[in-house]
Short mmCIF file of C-alpha atoms in Angstrom, two decimals:
data_model
loop_
_atom_site.label_atom_id
_atom_site.label_comp_id
_atom_site.label_asym_id
_atom_site.label_seq_id
_atom_site.Cartn_x
_atom_site.Cartn_y
_atom_site.Cartn_z
CA MET R 1146 27.87 -19.51 -32.66
CA ALA R 1147 24.53 -19.22 -35.19
CA ILE R 1148 24.95 -21.01 -38.29
CA ASN R 1149 22.88 -21.65 -41.49
CA LEU R 1150 22.08 -24.39 -42.86
CA PHE R 1151 21.55 -24.80 -46.56
CA LEU R 1152 20.57 -28.07 -48.05
CA ASP R 1153 21.07 -28.51 -51.50
CA ILE R 1154 19.24 -31.40 -53.00
CA THR R 1155 20.16 -32.17 -56.20
CA GLY R 1156 18.69 -34.89 -57.20
CA PRO R 1157 16.17 -37.76 -56.05
CA GLY R 1158 19.08 -39.40 -53.60
CA GLY R 1159 20.48 -36.65 -51.54
CA GLY R 1160 22.68 -33.64 -51.86
CA ARG R 1161 24.97 -31.45 -50.27
CA LEU R 1162 24.41 -29.57 -46.98
CA TYR R 1163 26.36 -26.16 -46.83
CA VAL R 1164 27.41 -24.74 -43.15
CA LEU R 1165 27.07 -21.03 -43.63
CA ASP R 1166 28.32 -18.72 -40.66
CA GLU R 1167 26.15 -15.65 -39.71
CA GLU R 1168 28.04 -13.46 -42.17
CA GLY R 1169 27.47 -16.35 -45.30
CA ARG R 1170 30.60 -17.82 -45.06
CA LEU R 1171 31.33 -21.18 -46.04
CA LEU R 1172 32.17 -23.36 -42.70
CA ARG R 1173 32.00 -26.71 -43.98
CA THR R 1174 30.46 -28.95 -47.00
CA SER R 1175 28.74 -32.55 -45.99
CA ASP R 1176 26.80 -34.79 -47.87
CA PHE R 1177 23.12 -35.80 -46.72
CA SER R 1178 21.12 -38.60 -48.85
CA MET R 1179 17.35 -38.61 -48.87
CA ASP R 1180 15.32 -42.21 -49.61
CA GLU R 1181 11.60 -42.34 -51.98
CA ASN R 1182 9.72 -41.41 -48.87
CA MET R 1183 11.91 -38.32 -48.07
CA GLY R 1184 13.44 -39.72 -45.16
CA PHE R 1185 17.23 -38.14 -44.82
CA SER R 1186 20.34 -39.09 -43.23
CA PHE R 1187 23.05 -36.84 -42.69
CA ASP R 1188 26.92 -37.83 -42.75
CA GLU R 1189 27.68 -35.19 -39.95
CA PRO R 1190 25.25 -34.38 -36.99
CA ILE R 1191 24.48 -30.54 -36.70
CA SER R 1192 25.28 -29.77 -33.05
CA GLU R 1193 25.51 -25.83 -33.78
CA ASP R 1194 22.87 -23.58 -32.77
CA ILE R 1195 20.99 -22.94 -36.43
CA GLU R 1196 20.06 -19.30 -36.67
CA ALA R 1197 17.80 -20.47 -39.85
CA SER R 1198 18.14 -23.63 -42.52
CA TYR R 1199 17.06 -23.24 -46.17
CA ALA R 1200 16.18 -26.11 -48.99
CA SER R 1201 16.62 -25.99 -52.17
CA ILE R 1202 15.15 -28.49 -54.75
CA PRO R 1203 15.99 -29.52 -58.23
CA LEU R 1204 14.70 -27.61 -61.17
CA GLU R 1205 12.87 -30.43 -62.10
CA TRP R 1206 10.71 -30.95 -59.40
CA LEU R 1207 9.19 -27.90 -60.39
CA ASP R 1208 6.76 -26.76 -63.15
CA PHE R 1209 6.35 -23.58 -64.76
CA ARG R 1210 4.10 -21.45 -66.94
CA LEU R 1211 4.73 -17.94 -68.29
CA LEU R 1212 1.93 -15.61 -67.95
CA GLU R 1213 0.80 -12.56 -68.81
CA LEU R 1214 -0.96 -10.99 -65.64
CA GLY R 1215 -0.69 -7.24 -66.22
CA ILE R 1216 0.25 -6.76 -62.35
CA LYS R 1217 3.53 -6.18 -60.77
CA ASP R 1218 3.05 -6.98 -57.26
CA ALA R 1219 4.17 -10.67 -56.53
CA GLY R 1220 1.39 -10.98 -53.41
CA ALA R 1221 -1.38 -10.14 -55.69
CA ALA R 1222 0.05 -12.57 -58.62
CA ARG R 1223 0.22 -15.32 -55.80
CA GLU R 1224 -3.53 -14.41 -55.33
CA ILE R 1225 -4.39 -14.86 -58.96
CA LEU R 1226 -1.99 -17.62 -60.12
CA PRO R 1227 -4.49 -20.17 -58.89
CA PHE R 1228 -7.71 -18.94 -61.32
CA GLU R 1229 -5.35 -18.34 -64.17
CA LEU R 1230 -3.99 -21.92 -63.87
CA ASP R 1231 -7.22 -23.69 -63.26
CA GLY R 1232 -7.53 -26.20 -66.37
CA LEU R 1233 -4.08 -25.82 -67.14
CA LEU R 1234 -2.71 -28.45 -64.68
CA VAL R 1235 -3.43 -32.05 -64.04
CA GLY R 1236 -5.99 -31.72 -61.08
CA PRO R 1237 -7.49 -29.00 -59.52
CA PRO R 1238 -4.84 -25.90 -58.70
CA SER R 1239 -5.48 -26.69 -55.06
CA SER R 1240 -3.46 -29.67 -54.50
CA TYR R 1241 -0.38 -27.68 -56.07
CA ALA R 1242 2.20 -24.96 -54.28
CA ILE R 1243 2.33 -22.36 -56.24
CA GLU R 1244 4.68 -19.44 -56.23
CA ALA R 1245 4.92 -16.61 -58.67
CA LYS R 1246 8.31 -15.04 -59.64
CA MET R 1247 8.03 -11.82 -61.22
CA LEU R 1248 9.66 -11.08 -64.53
CA ALA R 1249 10.74 -7.68 -64.55
CA GLU R 1250 9.58 -6.09 -68.18
CA PRO R 1251 12.64 -6.20 -70.27
CA SER R 1252 14.16 -2.54 -71.25
CA MET R 1253 13.07 -0.93 -74.40
CA GLU R 1254 15.48 -1.68 -76.36
CA ASP R 1255 16.00 -5.56 -75.92
CA ALA R 1256 12.24 -5.78 -76.06
CA GLU R 1257 10.78 -7.66 -78.65
CA GLU R 1258 7.23 -6.27 -78.07
CA PRO R 1259 8.06 -3.03 -77.09
CA GLY R 1260 5.36 -2.23 -74.17
CA ALA R 1261 4.67 -5.95 -73.37
CA PRO R 1262 2.87 -6.35 -70.31
CA ASP R 1263 4.82 -7.35 -66.79
CA ARG R 1264 5.29 -11.19 -67.11
CA VAL R 1265 4.75 -13.79 -64.21
CA LEU R 1266 6.74 -16.97 -64.21
CA ALA R 1267 4.01 -19.34 -62.20
CA VAL R 1268 6.14 -22.10 -60.44
CA TYR R 1269 4.22 -25.26 -59.01
CA MET R 1270 4.77 -28.46 -57.37
CA PRO R 1271 2.57 -30.85 -56.21
CA LYS R 1272 1.27 -30.10 -52.32
CA GLN R 1273 1.90 -33.62 -51.64
CA ARG R 1274 5.59 -33.63 -52.46
CA LEU R 1275 6.59 -30.12 -50.79
CA GLY R 1276 4.30 -31.91 -47.91
CA SER R 1277 6.36 -34.95 -47.60
CA LEU R 1278 9.91 -32.89 -48.17
CA LEU R 1279 9.19 -30.52 -45.47
CA ASP R 1280 7.84 -33.64 -43.00
CA GLY R 1281 11.18 -35.36 -43.69
CA LEU R 1282 12.94 -32.27 -42.90
CA THR R 1283 10.93 -31.74 -39.72
CA LYS R 1284 11.92 -35.48 -38.39
CA GLU R 1285 15.02 -34.33 -38.17
CA GLY R 1286 14.58 -31.10 -36.43
CA LEU R 1287 15.17 -28.61 -39.46
CA ASP R 1288 11.97 -26.96 -40.29
CA PRO R 1289 13.56 -24.37 -43.36
CA ARG R 1290 12.88 -20.59 -43.55
CA ALA R 1291 12.10 -21.35 -47.20
CA VAL R 1292 12.19 -23.87 -49.93
CA THR R 1293 13.86 -22.20 -53.09
CA SER R 1294 15.74 -23.52 -55.94
CA LEU R 1295 19.19 -22.69 -56.93
CA GLU R 1296 18.75 -24.08 -60.22
CA LEU R 1297 16.04 -21.92 -60.63
CA ALA R 1298 17.82 -19.01 -59.17
CA SER R 1299 21.02 -19.80 -61.43
CA VAL R 1300 19.22 -18.99 -64.66
CA SER R 1301 16.93 -16.16 -63.12
CA GLY R 1302 18.89 -13.30 -64.98
CA LYS R 1303 18.29 -14.78 -67.98
CA LEU R 1304 14.53 -15.44 -67.16
CA VAL R 1305 14.49 -11.81 -66.79
CA ALA R 1306 16.08 -10.79 -70.11
CA GLY R 1307 13.15 -12.82 -71.49
CA ASP R 1308 15.43 -16.02 -72.04
CA LEU R 1309 13.54 -19.12 -71.03
CA SER R 1310 16.01 -21.69 -72.21
CA GLY R 1311 17.51 -21.97 -69.02
CA LEU R 1312 14.45 -23.90 -67.26
CA THR R 1313 15.37 -26.73 -69.51
CA ASP R 1314 19.05 -26.74 -69.84
CA GLY R 1315 22.39 -25.94 -68.82
CA ILE R 1316 21.55 -27.00 -65.06
CA SER R 1317 23.77 -29.72 -64.81
CA SER R 1318 27.14 -27.41 -65.31
CA LEU R 1319 26.57 -25.84 -62.40
CA GLU R 1320 29.09 -26.78 -60.01
CA GLU R 1321 29.35 -26.71 -56.12
CA PRO R 1322 31.39 -23.17 -55.77
CA ALA R 1323 28.36 -21.31 -58.20
CA ARG R 1324 25.79 -23.33 -55.81
CA VAL R 1325 27.17 -22.11 -52.90
CA ASP R 1326 27.41 -18.32 -54.21
CA LEU R 1327 23.81 -18.72 -55.23
CA ALA R 1328 23.30 -20.34 -51.63
CA ARG R 1329 24.76 -17.36 -50.08
CA ALA R 1330 22.92 -14.82 -51.74
CA GLU R 1331 20.27 -16.85 -51.06
CA LEU R 1332 20.34 -16.07 -47.69
CA HIS R 1333 19.42 -12.64 -48.52
CA GLY R 1334 16.74 -13.01 -50.27
CA THR R 1335 15.71 -16.57 -52.32
CA CYS R 1336 14.63 -16.46 -55.83
CA ILE R 1337 11.28 -18.15 -54.92
CA ASN R 1338 9.90 -19.62 -51.62
CA MET R 1339 7.14 -22.33 -52.19
CA ARG R 1340 6.73 -22.23 -48.33
CA ARG R 1341 3.37 -20.23 -49.04
CA GLY R 1342 -0.26 -20.71 -47.94
CA GLU R 1343 -0.41 -23.84 -45.69
CA PHE R 1344 3.20 -24.63 -46.02
CA ALA R 1345 4.46 -21.03 -44.48
CA TYR R 1346 7.45 -21.03 -42.48
CA ARG R 1347 6.35 -19.87 -38.91
CA GLY R 1348 9.15 -20.95 -37.01
CA ASP R 1349 9.75 -17.10 -36.27
CA VAL R 1350 6.29 -17.03 -34.95
CA ARG R 1351 6.86 -20.17 -33.03
CA LYS R 1352 10.55 -18.26 -31.74
CA GLY R 1353 7.97 -15.18 -30.45
CA LEU R 1354 5.45 -17.52 -28.87
CA ARG R 1355 8.47 -19.21 -26.92
CA THR R 1356 10.26 -15.82 -26.25
CA MET R 1357 6.24 -14.59 -25.27
CA ALA R 1358 6.10 -18.06 -23.25
CA PHE R 1359 9.49 -16.83 -21.39
CA THR R 1360 8.38 -13.43 -20.70
CA ALA R 1361 4.62 -14.80 -19.59
CA SER R 1362 6.45 -17.72 -17.10
CA LEU R 1363 8.55 -14.71 -15.95
CA PHE R 1364 5.54 -12.65 -15.82
CA ILE R 1365 3.50 -15.45 -13.69
CA THR R 1366 6.55 -16.25 -11.18
CA LEU R 1367 6.90 -12.30 -10.32
CA MET R 1368 2.85 -12.33 -9.84
CA PHE R 1369 3.01 -15.58 -7.65
CA VAL R 1370 6.07 -14.13 -5.42
CA LEU R 1371 4.45 -10.95 -5.27
CA ALA R 1372 1.18 -12.54 -4.51
CA LEU R 1373 3.30 -14.41 -1.50
CA GLY R 1374 4.92 -11.65 -0.74
CA PHE R 1375 1.82 -9.85 0.10
CA SER R 1376 0.17 -12.82 1.22
CA LEU R 1377 2.83 -13.16 4.56
CA LYS R 1378 2.56 -9.71 4.92
CA ALA R 1379 -1.62 -10.20 5.26
CA VAL R 1380 -0.72 -12.72 7.55
CA ARG R 1381 1.88 -11.23 9.70
CA SER R 1382 -0.32 -7.83 10.07
CA GLY R 1383 -3.48 -10.15 10.48
CA ASN R 1384 -1.48 -11.85 13.35
CA SER R 1385 -0.28 -8.60 14.91
CA ALA R 1386 -3.71 -7.52 14.74
CA ASP R 1387 -4.91 -10.43 16.32
CA MET R 1388 -2.43 -9.98 19.35
CA LEU R 1389 -2.86 -6.08 19.69
CA GLU R 1390 -6.95 -6.65 19.56
CA ASP R 1391 -6.84 -9.51 22.64
CA ARG R 1392 -4.85 -6.85 24.56
CA VAL R 1393 -7.79 -4.14 23.78
CA LEU R 1394 -10.26 -6.39 24.48
CA GLY R 1395 -8.04 -7.19 27.80
CA ILE R 1396 -7.70 -3.47 28.61
CA TYR R 1397 -11.91 -3.07 27.90
CA GLY R 1398 -12.53 -6.27 30.35
CA GLU R 1399 -10.60 -4.70 33.14
CA ILE R 1400 -12.31 -1.29 32.38
CA PHE R 1401 -15.71 -3.10 31.94
CA PRO R 1402 -15.62 -6.47 33.88
CA GLY R 1403 -17.17 -9.07 32.51
CA GLN R 1404 -17.73 -7.23 29.18
CA ARG R 1405 -15.97 -9.20 26.00
CA PRO R 1406 -16.74 -7.87 22.56
CA ALA R 1407 -15.92 -9.98 19.53
CA SER R 1408 -13.80 -7.07 18.04
CA ALA R 1409 -12.07 -4.07 19.37
CA ARG R 1410 -14.01 -1.78 16.60
CA GLY R 1411 -16.24 1.17 18.41
CA LEU R 1412 -15.02 0.41 21.81
CA SER R 1413 -12.90 3.50 21.93
CA TYR R 1414 -16.03 5.34 21.50
CA LYS R 1415 -17.54 3.92 24.43
CA VAL R 1416 -14.65 4.16 26.63
CA ARG R 1417 -14.39 7.63 25.78
CA SER R 1418 -18.14 7.94 27.10
CA LYS R 1419 -17.09 6.12 30.37
CA LEU R 1420 -13.79 8.22 30.68
CA LYS R 1421 -16.19 11.59 30.20
CA GLU R 1422 -18.39 10.13 32.62
CA LEU R 1423 -15.77 9.61 35.44
CA THR R 1424 -14.72 12.90 34.48
CA ASP R 1425 -17.57 14.41 34.99
CA LYS R 1426 -17.98 12.67 38.44
CA SER R 1427 -15.17 13.41 39.10
CA GLU R 1428 -15.48 17.25 38.48
CA SER R 1429 -18.88 17.07 40.63
CA LEU R 1430 -16.67 15.52 43.72
CA ARG R 1431 -13.98 18.36 43.62
CA SER R 1432 -12.72 20.24 46.20
CA VAL R 1433 -10.94 23.76 47.00
CA GLU R 1434 -7.54 22.02 48.79
CA ALA R 1435 -7.08 25.39 50.64
CA LEU R 1436 -4.51 23.71 52.97
CA ASP R 1437 -2.35 23.09 49.92
CA MET R 1438 -3.16 26.24 48.50
CA LEU R 1439 -2.66 28.38 51.52
CA MET R 1440 0.88 26.68 51.99
CA ALA R 1441 2.01 26.99 48.29
CA LEU R 1442 1.33 30.90 48.31
CA GLN R 1443 3.43 30.96 51.95
CA ASN R 1444 5.69 29.56 50.04
CA ALA R 1445 5.74 31.92 46.99
CA LEU R 1446 6.07 35.30 48.91
CA PRO R 1447 9.79 36.31 49.14
CA GLU R 1448 11.93 35.59 51.85
CA GLY R 1449 12.25 38.06 54.46
CA GLY R 1450 8.96 40.03 53.81
CA GLY R 1451 8.68 42.20 51.50
CA VAL R 1452 4.96 41.03 50.15
CA LYS R 1453 1.83 40.49 52.41
CA LEU R 1454 -1.02 38.80 51.46
CA LEU R 1455 -4.27 40.43 53.08
CA ASP R 1456 -7.60 39.17 51.15
CA VAL R 1457 -7.58 35.66 49.76
CA THR R 1458 -10.66 34.12 47.74
CA MET R 1459 -10.68 30.78 46.23
CA ASP R 1460 -12.80 28.68 44.74
CA LEU R 1461 -12.53 25.41 42.26
CA ASP R 1462 -11.17 27.11 39.50
CA ALA R 1463 -9.77 30.51 40.21
CA VAL R 1464 -7.51 32.40 42.85
CA LEU R 1465 -7.67 36.25 43.33
CA LEU R 1466 -5.05 37.22 46.03
CA LYS R 1467 -5.37 40.94 47.56
CA GLY R 1468 -1.89 42.29 49.31
CA GLU R 1469 0.62 44.80 49.76
CA GLY R 1470 4.34 45.02 48.60
CA LYS R 1471 7.54 47.01 49.33
CA ASP R 1472 7.44 47.62 45.32
CA LEU R 1473 6.54 46.29 41.54
CA ASP R 1474 9.37 44.36 41.61
CA THR R 1475 8.87 42.00 44.63
CA ILE R 1476 5.18 41.76 43.64
CA GLU R 1477 6.27 41.02 40.13
CA LEU R 1478 8.55 38.03 41.53
CA THR R 1479 5.73 37.05 43.96
CA ARG R 1480 3.66 36.56 40.76
CA ALA R 1481 6.70 34.64 38.44
CA ALA R 1482 6.96 32.07 41.78
CA MET R 1483 2.90 31.37 41.97
CA GLU R 1484 3.34 29.95 38.30
CA SER R 1485 4.39 26.97 39.64
CA PHE R 1486 1.19 25.83 40.59
CA LEU R 1487 -1.02 28.19 39.42
CA SER R 1488 -1.67 29.29 35.79
CA ASP R 1489 -2.58 32.57 33.87
CA VAL R 1490 -1.30 34.24 37.00
CA LYS R 1491 -1.91 38.28 36.53
CA ILE R 1492 -1.30 41.29 37.90
CA SER R 1493 -4.52 43.00 37.24
CA GLU R 1494 -4.25 45.84 39.77
CA THR R 1495 -1.49 47.84 41.78
CA GLY R 1496 -2.08 50.87 43.34
CA LYS R 1497 -0.61 53.18 46.26
CA ALA R 1498 -1.68 51.33 49.86
CA VAL R 1499 -2.93 53.51 52.94
CA SER R 1500 -0.03 52.38 54.55
CA GLY R 1501 2.38 53.47 51.97
CA LEU R 1502 3.13 50.58 50.44
CA THR R 1503 2.32 48.89 46.87
CA GLY R 1504 -1.43 47.66 47.14
CA PHE R 1505 -1.80 45.08 43.99
CA THR R 1506 -4.67 42.09 43.22
CA ILE R 1507 -3.04 39.40 41.36
CA SER R 1508 -5.60 36.62 39.36
CA ALA R 1509 -4.73 33.07 38.47
CA ARG R 1510 -6.23 30.05 37.60
CA THR R 1511 -5.91 26.76 39.60
CA GLY R 1512 -3.67 23.88 37.62
CA GLU R 1513 -7.20 21.71 37.32
CA ALA R 1514 -9.19 24.58 35.77
CA SER R 1515 -6.28 25.34 33.23
CA GLU R 1516 -5.89 21.41 32.41
CA ARG R 1517 -9.85 21.48 31.72
CA LYS R 1518 -9.12 24.34 29.78
CA SER R 1519 -6.94 22.99 27.53
CA ARG R 1520 -8.46 19.69 26.73
CA MET X 1096 0.41 -29.12 -33.56
CA SER X 1097 -1.96 -26.09 -33.87
CA GLU X 1098 -4.36 -27.63 -31.30
CA GLY X 1099 -1.44 -27.92 -28.77
CA MET X 1100 -0.29 -24.62 -29.15
CA ASP X 1101 -3.89 -22.95 -28.35
CA ARG X 1102 -3.44 -25.42 -25.52
CA LYS X 1103 -0.59 -24.48 -24.78
CA THR X 1104 -1.34 -20.84 -24.86
CA LEU X 1105 -4.75 -21.34 -23.09
CA MET X 1106 -2.61 -22.93 -20.04
CA VAL X 1107 0.03 -19.80 -20.06
CA LEU X 1108 -3.00 -17.61 -20.19
CA GLY X 1109 -4.95 -19.34 -17.65
CA ALA X 1110 -2.26 -19.64 -15.45
CA ALA X 1111 -1.58 -15.49 -16.21
CA VAL X 1112 -5.18 -14.85 -15.34
CA VAL X 1113 -4.66 -16.82 -11.78
CA SER X 1114 -1.31 -15.60 -11.06
CA VAL X 1115 -2.64 -11.88 -11.67
CA LEU X 1116 -6.28 -12.82 -9.54
CA MET X 1117 -3.92 -14.51 -6.76
CA PHE X 1118 -1.71 -11.07 -6.69
CA LEU X 1119 -4.80 -8.88 -6.74
CA GLY X 1120 -6.33 -10.96 -4.11
CA SER X 1121 -3.33 -10.87 -2.14
CA LEU X 1122 -2.80 -6.89 -2.65
CA VAL X 1123 -6.48 -6.79 -1.04
CA TRP X 1124 -5.86 -8.90 1.32
CA SER X 1125 -2.65 -7.71 2.77
CA GLY X 1126 -4.48 -3.67 1.96
CA SER X 1127 -7.19 -5.17 4.35
CA ALA X 1128 -5.17 -6.30 7.40
CA SER X 1129 -2.82 -3.49 7.36
CA SER X 1130 -5.60 -1.11 7.35
CA ARG X 1131 -6.98 -3.48 10.26
CA LEU X 1132 -3.94 -3.57 12.23
CA SER X 1133 -3.67 0.40 11.90
CA GLU X 1134 -7.10 0.70 13.21
CA VAL X 1135 -6.00 -2.33 15.78
CA GLU X 1136 -3.14 -0.19 16.60
CA LYS X 1137 -4.80 3.25 17.22
CA ALA X 1138 -7.26 1.67 19.45
CA TYR X 1139 -4.67 -0.01 21.66
CA VAL X 1140 -2.79 3.45 21.69
CA GLU X 1141 -6.45 4.81 22.74
CA MET X 1142 -7.30 2.24 25.14
CA SER X 1143 -3.74 2.10 26.63
CA ARG X 1144 -3.97 5.96 27.04
CA VAL X 1145 -7.73 5.98 28.43
CA GLY X 1146 -7.53 3.08 29.91
CA GLY X 1147 -4.88 4.51 32.40
CA GLU X 1148 -6.86 7.80 32.78
CA LEU X 1149 -9.68 5.62 33.45
CA ARG X 1150 -8.28 3.58 36.15
CA GLY X 1151 -7.11 6.48 38.10
CA LEU X 1152 -10.12 8.51 37.86
CA ARG X 1153 -12.13 5.51 39.13
CA THR X 1154 -9.47 4.69 41.84
CA ARG X 1155 -10.13 8.78 42.69
CA VAL X 1156 -13.70 8.57 42.37
CA ASP X 1157 -14.12 4.98 44.07
CA SER X 1158 -12.59 6.62 47.24
CA LEU X 1159 -14.74 9.55 47.19
CA GLU X 1160 -17.84 7.79 46.80
CA ARG X 1161 -16.86 5.77 49.99
CA LYS X 1162 -16.41 8.36 52.07
CA ALA X 1163 -19.91 9.97 50.64
CA GLY X 1164 -21.43 6.41 52.05
CA ALA X 1165 -19.64 6.51 55.28
CA ALA X 1166 -21.82 9.98 56.66
CA GLY X 1167 -24.67 8.30 57.59
CA ASP X 1168 -27.62 9.85 58.78
CA LYS X 1169 -25.73 12.92 60.26
CA GLY X 1170 -26.07 16.55 58.80
CA LEU X 1171 -23.65 18.91 57.50
CA LEU X 1172 -23.88 21.25 60.14
CA THR X 1173 -23.50 18.54 63.08
CA PHE X 1174 -20.22 17.56 61.45
CA VAL X 1175 -19.04 21.40 61.27
CA GLU X 1176 -19.73 21.93 64.63
CA GLN X 1177 -18.18 18.64 65.72
CA ILE X 1178 -14.83 19.64 63.69
CA ALA X 1179 -15.06 23.09 65.44
CA GLU X 1180 -15.34 22.23 69.04
CA SER X 1181 -12.46 19.49 68.42
CA ILE X 1182 -9.98 22.39 67.28
CA GLY X 1183 -11.59 24.77 70.13
CA VAL X 1184 -13.10 27.21 67.54
CA LYS X 1185 -16.60 26.56 68.20
CA GLU X 1186 -17.10 30.31 69.38
CA LYS X 1187 -15.52 31.78 66.81
CA LEU X 1188 -17.98 30.12 64.13
CA VAL X 1189 -20.30 32.93 64.00
CA SER X 1190 -22.46 31.85 61.08
CA GLN X 1191 -23.44 28.89 59.42
CA LYS X 1192 -26.57 29.03 56.79
CA SER X 1193 -27.61 26.45 54.52
CA ILE X 1194 -27.84 27.15 51.20
CA PRO X 1195 -30.24 25.71 48.41
CA SER X 1196 -27.78 22.94 46.49
CA SER X 1197 -28.78 21.42 42.82
CA SER X 1198 -28.14 17.69 43.75
CA PRO X 1199 -30.34 15.87 46.21
CA ARG X 1200 -27.24 14.13 47.66
CA GLU X 1201 -25.39 17.45 48.88
CA GLU X 1202 -26.06 19.60 52.02
CA LYS X 1203 -24.43 22.71 51.41
CA ALA X 1204 -23.66 25.71 53.90
CA GLU X 1205 -21.96 29.01 54.14
CA LEU X 1206 -19.90 29.31 57.44
CA SER X 1207 -18.24 32.35 59.02
CA PHE X 1208 -15.40 32.40 61.19
CA GLU X 1209 -13.85 35.45 62.69
CA LYS X 1210 -10.46 36.15 64.67
CA LEU X 1211 -8.97 32.60 63.65
CA SER X 1212 -5.38 32.41 64.32
CA LEU X 1213 -3.17 31.07 61.24
CA ASN X 1214 -2.72 28.37 63.49
CA GLU X 1215 -6.52 27.41 63.96
CA LEU X 1216 -6.83 28.31 60.43
CA GLY X 1217 -4.60 25.54 59.30
CA ASN X 1218 -5.95 23.06 61.71
CA LEU X 1219 -9.84 23.82 60.58
CA LEU X 1220 -8.68 23.43 57.09
CA TYR X 1221 -6.80 20.28 57.49
CA ARG X 1222 -9.87 18.92 59.71
CA ILE X 1223 -12.27 19.20 56.83
CA GLU X 1224 -10.21 17.53 54.84
CA ALA X 1225 -9.54 14.57 56.87
CA GLN X 1226 -12.81 13.77 58.09
CA PRO X 1227 -14.02 10.30 57.01
CA VAL X 1228 -16.80 11.75 55.20
CA LEU X 1229 -17.32 13.58 51.81
CA LEU X 1230 -16.67 17.52 52.95
CA LEU X 1231 -16.14 19.45 49.98
CA VAL X 1232 -15.13 23.31 49.85
CA SER X 1233 -16.23 24.93 46.97
CA ARG X 1234 -15.15 28.44 47.85
CA VAL X 1235 -12.52 30.60 50.51
CA VAL X 1236 -12.53 33.48 51.78
CA MET X 1237 -10.16 34.93 53.95
CA ALA X 1238 -9.37 38.16 54.87
CA PRO X 1239 -7.53 40.22 57.93
CA SER X 1240 -9.99 40.75 61.10
CA PHE X 1241 -11.00 44.47 61.10
CA ASP X 1242 -10.17 45.12 64.96
CA GLU X 1243 -7.50 42.52 64.99
CA PRO X 1244 -5.64 42.57 61.54
CA ASN X 1245 -3.26 39.90 62.98
CA LEU X 1246 -6.38 37.37 63.25
CA ILE X 1247 -7.86 36.32 60.19
CA MET X 1248 -11.88 36.33 59.34
CA LEU X 1249 -12.88 33.19 57.22
CA ASP X 1250 -16.00 32.70 54.82
CA MET X 1251 -16.44 29.32 53.35
CA THR X 1252 -19.05 27.29 51.05
CA VAL X 1253 -18.95 23.88 52.43
CA SER X 1254 -21.12 20.66 51.14
CA LEU X 1255 -21.84 17.19 52.99
CA VAL X 1256 -21.94 14.66 50.11
CA LYS X 1257 -23.75 11.41 50.90
CA SER X 1258 -24.24 8.42 48.93
CA GLY X 1259 -26.98 7.89 47.21
CA ASN X 1260 -29.06 8.28 43.58
CA GLU X 1261 -28.60 11.50 41.78
CA ASP X 1262 -32.04 11.15 40.40
CA LYS X 1263 -33.22 11.12 43.66
#
């Protein structure tokens, strides 16, 4: 469970530590001591996860000036205050941590001077003291989100009402229950915060940076893992490519004995060119396979007669057959049977023959011719 | 502390830049390797296909070229007469006419046979194909004899191819 720590420095010797939960409920209290060098010593070690810590300093550590700046914006007032306080402080304003506490303009009925300008309470302390306090806390692993003052918070109401007497009296009467209530209220918005400028709280920035660093480390890991994955894939692809390239070169070496090119790139063109050369040569040495063709034609004729071939003309690419059949159906059956070894088989002409049978002409392409055509 | 933070931030940024560069480098490397693999795969598939086809063609062409080399000095008509004589159809060879050829390695002739029986036709065609020399038939026309329709009249164009340079 995350907790809020409130260090209530009540005097030079130390103070009380309030441990509050996230809702602001008081979980426990303990004492802590503080030496003159702002070295802290806690009675109980703090083992929980600290959500945020706050420090309250005693009113006597602070000095005040009431100014009328005529502005309502605290940020602007903080910018102006060092110049306004110049000459009013012991030493240069740059040696002081200065905070502006805006005092709302009193209502018209209560106002001693109706229409008085907005007033600002300049709260300041030596930077050296604030720095020592923060260093001492840092050594204990604490980085307070704000350095406020419960005692100032306790008189805040009076200040707003224009009564500044609270700054000098009535503080010692602030008992612990009241201080705890004030501390709880401070969790939701501090009365003042002396941590400005060079002492500004950067814990959220650091937390953000830590988150960013974690995200960055995840991103870097992811990039490395992806890079590793892609590299492995590249190595595998490269090995497979090398192996296949060796085979390609092996085949190439069989086709072109004694030749061993450096890579498989562009070999297809050479091989296709060689294939074309051989195909052309083979084409030029083709012969009509007349005997096979005659036997095939004989087999294609219907058993028991019915079709008789009279003229047969064969060349390298085509076959032209003239004959007579008893009817068109038989001729068509013969044509269909020829499709098993010829292509584009067509009955191009039929008519009554002198013999009384049906004369026909069948044209066809040889298998090799149709293969070349489809290439 | 600020310097330390800056150094850490710079280190993280540096590591992030290095990791992104490595990632991009590996991506490019992997892409290039994949593209090379795909190219080599294509080459392998084509080479396997074309290689097989080439081997078959080469075997056929080599065998034909060997036959072409066996012709020696004899001419086409000599071989035709030898074949016709060997199967007893020399007297049926009624015409043999040399015709010009486009290749200097080739002798071409038109042959006419008449009154061939089916058996003689088969023998003649078989002998032409089975010759140890390269005899190519480029055209065959068969028709029944006018006076004896049971016999066949055969016209064919035959070439004798010899070994040698095409450009001769």
